[in-house]
XYZ file of C-alpha atoms in Angstrom:
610
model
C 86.026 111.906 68.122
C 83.159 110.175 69.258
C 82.874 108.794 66.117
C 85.352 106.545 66.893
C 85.332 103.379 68.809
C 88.473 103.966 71.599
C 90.477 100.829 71.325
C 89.978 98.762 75.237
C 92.100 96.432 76.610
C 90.005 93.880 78.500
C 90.680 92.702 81.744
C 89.873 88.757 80.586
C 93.164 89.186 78.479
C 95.195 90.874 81.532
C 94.272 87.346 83.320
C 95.427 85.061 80.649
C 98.790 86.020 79.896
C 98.842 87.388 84.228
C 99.798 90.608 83.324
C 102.285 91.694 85.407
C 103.115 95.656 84.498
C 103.026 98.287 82.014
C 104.157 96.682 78.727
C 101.839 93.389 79.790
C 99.110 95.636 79.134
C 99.615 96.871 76.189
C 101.378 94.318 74.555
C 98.248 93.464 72.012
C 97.816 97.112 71.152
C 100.278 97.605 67.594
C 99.589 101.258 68.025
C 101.736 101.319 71.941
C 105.277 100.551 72.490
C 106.429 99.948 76.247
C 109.964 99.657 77.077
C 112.869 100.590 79.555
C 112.995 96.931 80.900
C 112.327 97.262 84.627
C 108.646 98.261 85.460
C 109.735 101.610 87.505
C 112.090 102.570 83.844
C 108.810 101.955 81.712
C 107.611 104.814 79.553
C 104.808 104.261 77.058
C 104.732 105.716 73.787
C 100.988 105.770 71.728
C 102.089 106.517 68.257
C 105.898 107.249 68.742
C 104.569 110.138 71.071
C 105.274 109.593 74.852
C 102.983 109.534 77.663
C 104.101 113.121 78.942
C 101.984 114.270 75.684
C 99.006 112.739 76.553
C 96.548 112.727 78.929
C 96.386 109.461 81.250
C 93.392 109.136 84.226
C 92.607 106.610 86.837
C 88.721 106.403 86.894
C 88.786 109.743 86.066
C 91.872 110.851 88.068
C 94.643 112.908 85.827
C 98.038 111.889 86.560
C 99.596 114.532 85.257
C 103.513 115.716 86.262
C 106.594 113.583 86.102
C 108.769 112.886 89.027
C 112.163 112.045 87.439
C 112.696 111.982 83.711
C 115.081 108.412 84.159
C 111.684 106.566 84.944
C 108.318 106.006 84.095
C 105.632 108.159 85.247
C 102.530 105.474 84.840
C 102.366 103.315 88.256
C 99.405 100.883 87.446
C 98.535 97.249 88.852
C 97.103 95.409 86.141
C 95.282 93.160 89.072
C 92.711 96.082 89.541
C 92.369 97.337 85.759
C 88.137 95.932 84.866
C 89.460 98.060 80.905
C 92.291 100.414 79.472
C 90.765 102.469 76.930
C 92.865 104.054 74.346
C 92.149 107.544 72.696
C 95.016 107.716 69.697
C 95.505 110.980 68.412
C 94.304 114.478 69.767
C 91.557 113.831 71.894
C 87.829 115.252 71.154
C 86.695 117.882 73.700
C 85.476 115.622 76.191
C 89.162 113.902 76.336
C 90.720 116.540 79.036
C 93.202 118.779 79.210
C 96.222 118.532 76.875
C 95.646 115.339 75.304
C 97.981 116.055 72.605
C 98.577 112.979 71.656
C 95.945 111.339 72.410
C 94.346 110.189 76.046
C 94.605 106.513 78.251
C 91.974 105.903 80.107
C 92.229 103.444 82.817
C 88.904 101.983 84.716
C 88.465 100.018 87.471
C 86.666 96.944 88.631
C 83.694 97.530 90.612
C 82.684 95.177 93.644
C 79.352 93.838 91.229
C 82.201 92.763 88.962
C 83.485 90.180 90.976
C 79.934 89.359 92.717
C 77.954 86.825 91.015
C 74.656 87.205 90.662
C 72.304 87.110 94.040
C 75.498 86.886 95.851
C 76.027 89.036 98.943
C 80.086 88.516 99.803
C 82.429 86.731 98.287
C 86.519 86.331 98.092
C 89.240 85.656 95.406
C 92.922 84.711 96.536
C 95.250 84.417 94.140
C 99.015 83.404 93.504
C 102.181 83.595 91.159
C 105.096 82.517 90.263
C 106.955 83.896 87.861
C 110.220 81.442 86.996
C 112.771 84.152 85.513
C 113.681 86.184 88.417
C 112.278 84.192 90.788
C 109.560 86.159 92.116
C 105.843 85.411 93.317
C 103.045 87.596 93.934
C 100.024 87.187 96.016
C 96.457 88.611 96.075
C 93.372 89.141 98.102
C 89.990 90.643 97.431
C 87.002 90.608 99.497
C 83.761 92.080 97.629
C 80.195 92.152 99.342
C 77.044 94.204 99.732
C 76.210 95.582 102.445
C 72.279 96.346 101.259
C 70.469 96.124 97.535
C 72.041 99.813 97.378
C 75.849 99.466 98.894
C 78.519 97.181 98.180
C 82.214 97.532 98.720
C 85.584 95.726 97.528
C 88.883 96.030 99.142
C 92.106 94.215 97.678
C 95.573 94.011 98.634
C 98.736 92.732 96.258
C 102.299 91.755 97.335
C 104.888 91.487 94.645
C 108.875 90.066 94.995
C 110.965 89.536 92.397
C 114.567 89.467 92.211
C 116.771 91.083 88.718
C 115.253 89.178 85.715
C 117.575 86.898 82.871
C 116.959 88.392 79.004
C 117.239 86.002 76.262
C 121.338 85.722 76.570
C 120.922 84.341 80.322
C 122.516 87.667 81.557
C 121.596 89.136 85.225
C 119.843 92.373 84.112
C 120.724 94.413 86.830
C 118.234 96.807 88.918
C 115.384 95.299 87.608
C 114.093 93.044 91.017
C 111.569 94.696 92.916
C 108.993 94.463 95.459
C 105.221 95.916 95.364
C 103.012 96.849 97.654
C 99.043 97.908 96.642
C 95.947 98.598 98.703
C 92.833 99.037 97.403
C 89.040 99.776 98.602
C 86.528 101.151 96.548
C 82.565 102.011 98.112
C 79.768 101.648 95.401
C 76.302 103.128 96.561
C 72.644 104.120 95.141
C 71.793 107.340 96.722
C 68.453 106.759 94.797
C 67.035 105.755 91.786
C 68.529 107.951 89.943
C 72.091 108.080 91.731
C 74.878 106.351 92.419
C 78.284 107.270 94.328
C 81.846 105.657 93.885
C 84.395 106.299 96.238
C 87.954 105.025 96.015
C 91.839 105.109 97.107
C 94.944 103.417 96.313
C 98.265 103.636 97.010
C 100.805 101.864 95.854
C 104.785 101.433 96.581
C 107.856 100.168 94.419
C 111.054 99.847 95.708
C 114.329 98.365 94.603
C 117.893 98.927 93.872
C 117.931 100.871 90.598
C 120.930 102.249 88.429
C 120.981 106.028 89.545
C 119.220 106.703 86.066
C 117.021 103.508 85.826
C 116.232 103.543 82.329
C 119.559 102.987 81.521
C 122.089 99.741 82.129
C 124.277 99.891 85.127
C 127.485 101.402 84.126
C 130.530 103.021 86.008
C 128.380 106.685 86.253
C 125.340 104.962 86.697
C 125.863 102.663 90.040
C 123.213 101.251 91.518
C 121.128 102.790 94.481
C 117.994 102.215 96.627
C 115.293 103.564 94.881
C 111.280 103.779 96.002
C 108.264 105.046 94.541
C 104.654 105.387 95.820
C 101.291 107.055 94.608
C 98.067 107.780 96.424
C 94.808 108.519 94.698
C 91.297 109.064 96.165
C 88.441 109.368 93.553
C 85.353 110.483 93.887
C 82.738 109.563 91.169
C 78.673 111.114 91.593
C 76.021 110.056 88.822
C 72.530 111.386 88.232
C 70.340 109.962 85.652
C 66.773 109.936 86.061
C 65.068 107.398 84.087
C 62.878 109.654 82.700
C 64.452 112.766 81.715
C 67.020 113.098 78.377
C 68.056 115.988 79.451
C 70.495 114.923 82.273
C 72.824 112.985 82.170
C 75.621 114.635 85.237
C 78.760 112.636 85.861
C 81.013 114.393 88.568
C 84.309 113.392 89.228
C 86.769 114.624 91.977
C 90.212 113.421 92.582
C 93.625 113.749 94.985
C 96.531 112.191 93.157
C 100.546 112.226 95.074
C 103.431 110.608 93.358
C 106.536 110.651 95.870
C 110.022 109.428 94.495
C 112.943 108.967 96.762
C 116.590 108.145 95.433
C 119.221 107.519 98.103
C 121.940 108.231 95.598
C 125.289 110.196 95.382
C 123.319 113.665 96.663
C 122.192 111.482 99.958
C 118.691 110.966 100.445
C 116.709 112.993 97.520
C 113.067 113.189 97.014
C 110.548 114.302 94.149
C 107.159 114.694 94.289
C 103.952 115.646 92.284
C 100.689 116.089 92.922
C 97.258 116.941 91.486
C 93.550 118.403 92.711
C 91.272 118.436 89.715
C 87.651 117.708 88.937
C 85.391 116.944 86.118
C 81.705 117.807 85.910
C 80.179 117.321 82.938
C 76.064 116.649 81.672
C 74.807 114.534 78.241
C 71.333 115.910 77.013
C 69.865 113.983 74.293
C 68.090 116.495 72.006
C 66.293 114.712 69.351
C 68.856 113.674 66.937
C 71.803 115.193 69.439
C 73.553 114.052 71.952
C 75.762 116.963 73.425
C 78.061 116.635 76.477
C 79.493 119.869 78.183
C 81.129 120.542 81.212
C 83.955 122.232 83.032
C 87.012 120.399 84.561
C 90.005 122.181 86.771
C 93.307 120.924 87.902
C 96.385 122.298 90.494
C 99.296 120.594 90.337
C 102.431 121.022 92.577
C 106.107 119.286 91.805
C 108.037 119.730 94.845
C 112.236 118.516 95.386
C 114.641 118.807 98.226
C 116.541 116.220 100.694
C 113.847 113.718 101.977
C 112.073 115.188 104.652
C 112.256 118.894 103.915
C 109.720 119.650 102.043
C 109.004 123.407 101.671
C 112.407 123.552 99.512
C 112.003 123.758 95.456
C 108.747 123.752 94.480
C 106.026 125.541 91.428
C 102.434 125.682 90.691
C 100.506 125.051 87.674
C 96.664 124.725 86.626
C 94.977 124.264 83.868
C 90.411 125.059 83.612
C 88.850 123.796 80.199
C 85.070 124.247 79.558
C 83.751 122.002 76.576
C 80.874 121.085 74.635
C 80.733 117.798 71.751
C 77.962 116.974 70.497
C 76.921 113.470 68.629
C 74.721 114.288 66.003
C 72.670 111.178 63.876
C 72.135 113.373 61.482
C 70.724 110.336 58.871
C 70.563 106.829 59.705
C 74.014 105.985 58.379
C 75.389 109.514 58.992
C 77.050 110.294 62.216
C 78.799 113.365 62.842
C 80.922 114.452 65.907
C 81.355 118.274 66.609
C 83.164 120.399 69.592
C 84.743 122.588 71.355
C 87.287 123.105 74.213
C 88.651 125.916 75.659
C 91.593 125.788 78.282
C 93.350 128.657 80.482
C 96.673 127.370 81.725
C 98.955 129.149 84.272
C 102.383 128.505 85.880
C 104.183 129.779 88.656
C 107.807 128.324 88.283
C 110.665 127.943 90.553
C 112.536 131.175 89.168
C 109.378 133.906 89.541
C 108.253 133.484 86.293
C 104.461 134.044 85.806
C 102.589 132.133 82.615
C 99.831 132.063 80.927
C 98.263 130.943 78.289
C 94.920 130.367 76.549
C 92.883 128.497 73.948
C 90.091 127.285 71.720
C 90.340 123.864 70.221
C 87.751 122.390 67.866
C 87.215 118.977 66.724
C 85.302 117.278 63.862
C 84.466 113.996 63.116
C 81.940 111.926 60.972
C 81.211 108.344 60.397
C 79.436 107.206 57.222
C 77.622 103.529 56.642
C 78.005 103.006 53.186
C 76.809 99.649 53.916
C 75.164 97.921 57.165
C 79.193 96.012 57.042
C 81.134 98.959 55.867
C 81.966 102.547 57.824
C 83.998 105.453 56.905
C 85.757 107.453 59.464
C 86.929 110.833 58.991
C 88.173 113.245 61.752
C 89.880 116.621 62.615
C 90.825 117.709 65.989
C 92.752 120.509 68.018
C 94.338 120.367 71.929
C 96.239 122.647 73.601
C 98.459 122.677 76.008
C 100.175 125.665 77.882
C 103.359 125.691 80.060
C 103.406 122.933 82.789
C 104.831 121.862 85.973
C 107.832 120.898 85.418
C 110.317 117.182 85.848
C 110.693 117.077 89.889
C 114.099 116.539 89.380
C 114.931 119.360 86.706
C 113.471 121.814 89.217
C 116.652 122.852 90.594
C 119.065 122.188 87.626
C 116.968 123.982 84.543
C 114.668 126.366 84.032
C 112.384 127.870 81.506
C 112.630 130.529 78.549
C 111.117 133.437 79.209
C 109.404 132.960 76.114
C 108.005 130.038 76.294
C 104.577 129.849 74.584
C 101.701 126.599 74.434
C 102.038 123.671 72.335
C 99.313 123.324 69.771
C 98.550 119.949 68.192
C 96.093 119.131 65.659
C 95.071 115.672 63.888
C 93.575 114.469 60.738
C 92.504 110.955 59.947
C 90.596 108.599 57.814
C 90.011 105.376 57.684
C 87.232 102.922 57.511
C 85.750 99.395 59.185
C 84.078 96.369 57.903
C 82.832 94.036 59.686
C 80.552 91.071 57.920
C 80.151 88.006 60.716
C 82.434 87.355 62.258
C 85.407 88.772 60.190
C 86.400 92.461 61.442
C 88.642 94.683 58.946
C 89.863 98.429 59.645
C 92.568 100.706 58.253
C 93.420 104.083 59.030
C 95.952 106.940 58.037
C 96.629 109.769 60.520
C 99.138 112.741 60.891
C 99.314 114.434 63.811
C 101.328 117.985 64.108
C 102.380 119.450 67.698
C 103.642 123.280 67.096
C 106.108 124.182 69.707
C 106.711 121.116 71.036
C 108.576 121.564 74.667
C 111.366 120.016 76.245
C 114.727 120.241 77.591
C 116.911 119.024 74.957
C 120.558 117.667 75.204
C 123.201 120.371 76.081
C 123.564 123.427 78.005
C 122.333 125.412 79.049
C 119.485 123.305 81.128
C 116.364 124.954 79.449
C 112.807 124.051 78.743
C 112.421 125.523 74.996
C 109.555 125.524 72.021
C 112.587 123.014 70.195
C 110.173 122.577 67.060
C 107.308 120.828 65.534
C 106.662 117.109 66.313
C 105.327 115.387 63.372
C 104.232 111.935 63.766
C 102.424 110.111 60.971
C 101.442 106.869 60.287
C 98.821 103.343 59.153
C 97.491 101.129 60.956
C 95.613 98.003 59.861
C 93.815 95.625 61.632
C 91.886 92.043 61.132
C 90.375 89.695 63.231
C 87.894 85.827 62.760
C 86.021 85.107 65.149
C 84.928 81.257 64.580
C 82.542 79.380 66.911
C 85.465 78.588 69.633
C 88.202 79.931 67.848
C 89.279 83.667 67.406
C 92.318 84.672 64.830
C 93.889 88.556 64.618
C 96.408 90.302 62.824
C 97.493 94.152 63.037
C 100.022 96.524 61.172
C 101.282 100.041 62.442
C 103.836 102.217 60.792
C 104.522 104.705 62.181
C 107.343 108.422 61.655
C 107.874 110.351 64.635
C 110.257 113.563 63.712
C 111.288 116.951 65.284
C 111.317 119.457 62.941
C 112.493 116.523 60.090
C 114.588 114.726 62.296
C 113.551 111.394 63.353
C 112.980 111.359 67.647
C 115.031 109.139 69.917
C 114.640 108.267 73.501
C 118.275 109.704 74.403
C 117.849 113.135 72.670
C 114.082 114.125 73.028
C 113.359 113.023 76.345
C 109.789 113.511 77.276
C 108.431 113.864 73.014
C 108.884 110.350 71.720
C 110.905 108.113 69.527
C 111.123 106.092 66.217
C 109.508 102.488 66.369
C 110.087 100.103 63.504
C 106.888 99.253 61.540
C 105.004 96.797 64.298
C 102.612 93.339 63.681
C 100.569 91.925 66.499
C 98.804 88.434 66.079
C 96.667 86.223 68.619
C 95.022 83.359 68.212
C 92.434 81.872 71.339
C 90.885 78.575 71.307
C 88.342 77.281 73.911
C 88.611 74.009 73.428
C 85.848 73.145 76.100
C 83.327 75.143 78.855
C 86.706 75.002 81.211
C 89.588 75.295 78.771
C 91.443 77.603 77.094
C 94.648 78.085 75.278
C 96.057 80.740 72.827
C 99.084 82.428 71.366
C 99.881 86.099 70.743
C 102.728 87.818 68.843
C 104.992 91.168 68.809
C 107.069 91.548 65.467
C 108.849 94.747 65.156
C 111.182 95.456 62.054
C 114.699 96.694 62.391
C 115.473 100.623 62.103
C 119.340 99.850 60.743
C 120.436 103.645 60.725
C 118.614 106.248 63.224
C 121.004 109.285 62.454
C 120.744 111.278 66.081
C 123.057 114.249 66.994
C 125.816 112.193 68.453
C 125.935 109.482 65.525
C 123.935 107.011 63.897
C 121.979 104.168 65.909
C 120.797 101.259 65.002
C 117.366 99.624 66.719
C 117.863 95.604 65.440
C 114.132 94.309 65.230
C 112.786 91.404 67.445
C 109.894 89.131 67.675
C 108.206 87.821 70.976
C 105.934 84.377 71.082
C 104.119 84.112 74.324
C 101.332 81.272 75.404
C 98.842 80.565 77.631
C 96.774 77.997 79.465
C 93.566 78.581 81.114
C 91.556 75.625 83.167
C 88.789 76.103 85.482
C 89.957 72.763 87.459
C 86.307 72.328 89.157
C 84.366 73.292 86.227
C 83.213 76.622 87.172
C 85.070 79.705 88.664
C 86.136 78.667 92.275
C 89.590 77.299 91.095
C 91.374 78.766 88.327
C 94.933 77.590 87.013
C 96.453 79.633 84.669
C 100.136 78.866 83.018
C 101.634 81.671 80.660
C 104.985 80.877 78.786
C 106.384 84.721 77.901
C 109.147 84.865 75.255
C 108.704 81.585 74.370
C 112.008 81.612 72.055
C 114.130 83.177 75.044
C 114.606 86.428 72.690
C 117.157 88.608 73.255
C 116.036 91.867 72.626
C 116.011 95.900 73.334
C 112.823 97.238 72.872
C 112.547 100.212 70.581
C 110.703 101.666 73.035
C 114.097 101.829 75.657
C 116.925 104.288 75.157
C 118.735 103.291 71.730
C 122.065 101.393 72.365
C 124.732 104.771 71.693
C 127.397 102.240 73.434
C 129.415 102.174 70.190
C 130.293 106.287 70.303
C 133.167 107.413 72.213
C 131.967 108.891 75.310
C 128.616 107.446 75.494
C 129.613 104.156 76.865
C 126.581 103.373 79.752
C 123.740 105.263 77.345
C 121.739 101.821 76.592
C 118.086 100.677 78.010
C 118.227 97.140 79.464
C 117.182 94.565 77.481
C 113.688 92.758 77.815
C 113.117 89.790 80.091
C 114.191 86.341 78.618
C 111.952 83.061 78.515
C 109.505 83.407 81.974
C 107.240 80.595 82.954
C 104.217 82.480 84.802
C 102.228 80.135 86.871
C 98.872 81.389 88.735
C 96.041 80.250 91.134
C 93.066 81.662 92.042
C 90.903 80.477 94.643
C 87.572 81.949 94.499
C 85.280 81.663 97.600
């Protein structure tokens, strides 16, 4: 709720350890797992529940859909990101459609967040190394303003790497890849009162990949060329006259295309989704309320077929929500979070079939000061989430029951923060419940199905110092993700989640001058010795990953920047828990493994700013 302070990645921290995909991102946050090795195989799972279940914008931009179910579906360049903000749990009403499991929100840098101050046009050129795979990347932004009212920024990023080592000096095979990003983004006052963003993207991966890249390269699973690309224009419009607490209007409108193409054993095959959807929303503060309502609408299409025809397989979905939340200080100490969605969903699949369903979701929430150090946090909250567009790639081998009916999620939490100086404490228990979960489990026949309720429960604890010029942090999840009692792999439940062994994060930063930094951070995850799964029992060994970093401004202020980052210090060889489970040692399932995580990499970056 709104309660709750979302938990932001910053992009300071992206630049220190030169974040370089996905799990870079999140690597801090105990409450997300990122695995499946290569960058195109990475799914992301925010309390054992994966990113299909929740809902994940770009400034405001859904990416909803899924082009193959063998890769990720998240395509983000950690080079642009200004803050990812983090939602966990089922979303309050202003979160979006079917943010079941909670909601990612992504946000980009603006063009006055690389200007300095009084500055009208400046540049930042930048370049990488990275030592295990061999591969560099290169940057370039220009950023100006055109008038006191308009400023733009434009960037451009070109990745190459070749198949990364893991920690047993083994070639891990289909992971090399080359990126491609363009960027431009036009910031302008209309007026006082106004301002307009306008933005695209598009970005392209391509590579040799294993046929099914999230798992090893194997005598069914050869390797084959392999490219993905996404295009995204955002619109963003605010109003907010100074003078009126009544309005508050924040419209956004978006285009998003993902386009896969596989050159495999079918020839040349292709996948695509895409959204239309916009957000309009107003905040009018009302004495001791703050309420936020709005409407927001999405189409999506998933289209697949031979590369170039594209009027073959195809279905389309949308989803309209109208909400209201309100903030309410009802004392001093007291704040309590109230509201309301409802969502219409329809889908018009492949096969004829019509659907449609329909929903109210509430949410509560309240946060208490016992003391000006200590807050406690309660909240409730409901999402819904009605038949979707299906996996590009399932649309011509599965279908859906004719009885397929909306998943419902609700969850409950409590917890509480402290925070006296500089020493920050919080703790917090959640469950979260997801009736009628959907998917298109194992075995025939190929079906989407309600398969059961997805129960994922859970703690998380977290600490931080903060010390003059040092800062010290420490964090604990445990976490249960089960179907109907039975704990979730990546093999089995494709698309719900999977079972992470209890998780520890640590940092530690020290400026140890005006134009030097260092620090250290930490990923411990405990073993999972017997994960019982339909086909036999797994086992998920734990792991724990060291990485370091350097930071020197070289001419004592910005223009020159030299960063060194040392990742998996201790060469660690390792399968994340968030990659398909090893099955390797049950007859028949030899092949049915995630690649294991890059080895020791020596990261070394330069930026140049003019």
């Amino acid at each position: 709720g709104q309660t709750d302070r979302a938990e932001t990645v910053e992009a300071e921290q992206l630049e220190r350890f030169q974040a370089n995909d996905l799990q870079d991102v999140f690597e801090s946050n105990p409450e997300i797992s990122v695995g499946g090795g290569a960058g195109v195989a990475q799914k992301l799972y925010l309390r054992g529940i994966e990113d299909t279940m929740l809902n994940i914008s770009i400034d405001g931009a859904q990416q909803a859909g899924q082009t193959f179910h063998h890769t990720g579906r998240i395509g983000i360049e950690p080079e642009l990101l200004k803050r990812a903000e983090v939602q966990a749990g089922t979303g309050d009403a202003t979160a979006g459609p079917g943010a079941l499991g909670g909601a990612i929100r992504f946000v980009t840098k603006d063009p006055d967040d690389l200007l300095r101050e009084g500055e009208q046009a400046g540049a930042l050129l930048k370049g990488g190394y990275f030592g295990n795979g061999e591969g560099y990347k290169t940057s370039a932004s220009v950023f100006g303003r055109f008038s006191e009212d308009w400023s733009a920024l434009a960037l451009a990023s070109y990745q190459d790497q070749n198949d990364y080592e893991d920690g047993g000096n083994h070639d891990v095979l289909g992971t090399g890849a080359r990126q491609k990003l363009g960027y431009a983004k036009l910031v302008g006052k209309l007026s006082e009162a106004q301002t307009l963003r306008l933005s695209y993207e598009e970005r392209h991966d391509e590579g040799e990949r294993t046929q099914r890249p999230q798992w090893i390269v194997s005598g069914f699973n050869p390797l084959y060329p392999l490219r993905t690309e996404r295009e995204t224009w955002t619109l963003n419009y605010g109003f907010r006259p100074q003078d009126n607490p009544l309005l508050d209007v924040e419209l956004t409108a978006y285009h998003t295309e993902t386009e896969l193409q596989q050159d495999g054993r079918w020839g040349l095959y292709y996948g695509s989704t895409r959204s239309d959807g916009f957000d309009l929303r107003n905040t009018s503060h009302i004495g001791a309320h703050s309420l936020t309502y709005g409407v927001d609408h999405r189409d999506d299409r998933g289209t697949l077929g031979p590369a170039g025809d594209r009027s073959l397989d195809g279905e389309d979905g949308s989803v309209t929500g109208f909400y209201l939340q309100d903030a309410y200080q009802v004392t001093e100490r007291l704040l309590l979070g109230a509201g309301l969605r409802y969502d219409r969903y329809k889908l018009d699949d492949r096969d004829g079939q019509r659907f449609d369903e329909e929903g109210v979701s509430p949410n509560l929430s309240l946060r208490y000061e016992l003391t000006p150090e200590l807050a406690l946090l309660a909240g409730h909250a409901h999402a819904l989430r009605g038949p979707q567009v299906r996996d590009a790639f399932k649309l011509d081998s599965s279908g859906n029951d004719p009885r397929l009916k909306a998943e419902k999620a609700r969850t409950s939490e409590l917890g509480f923060e402290y925070r006296d100086g500089g020493l920050e404490l919080s703790a917090k228990g959640y469950v979260t419940r997801i009736e009628d979960a959907i998917a298109d489990p194992l075995g025939r026949p190929n079906l989407y199905v309600n398969v059961g309720d997805l129960k994922s429960k859970g703690v998380l604890l977290q600490s931080a110092y903060h010390w003059q010029r040092l800062s010290l942090g420490l964090s604990y999840h445990h976490n249960d993700a089960r179907v109907d009692g039975e704990r979730l792999n990546v093999y089995e439940y494709n698309g719900l989640g999977t079972s992470l062994g209890d998780t520890w994060t640590a940092f530690a930063d020290y400026r140890a001058s005006d134009t030097l930094s260092f620090g250290w951070q930490g990923r411990f995850v405990e073993s999972i010795d017997a994960l019982h799964t339909g086909v036999g029992t797994v086992e998920k060994p734990g792991y724990g990953v060291h990485d370091l970093y350097a930071e020197w401004l070289a001419l004592g202020d910005d223009r020159l920047t030299l960063t060194l980052t040392l990742k998996n210090l201790f060469d660690k060889e390792y399968l994340d828990h968030a990659s398909n489970e090893n099955f390797e040692h049950i007859p028949d399932y030899e092949g049915v493994r995630g690649s294991n995580e890059p080895g020791r990499e020596l990261r070394l970056g330069v930026a140049w700013r003019i």
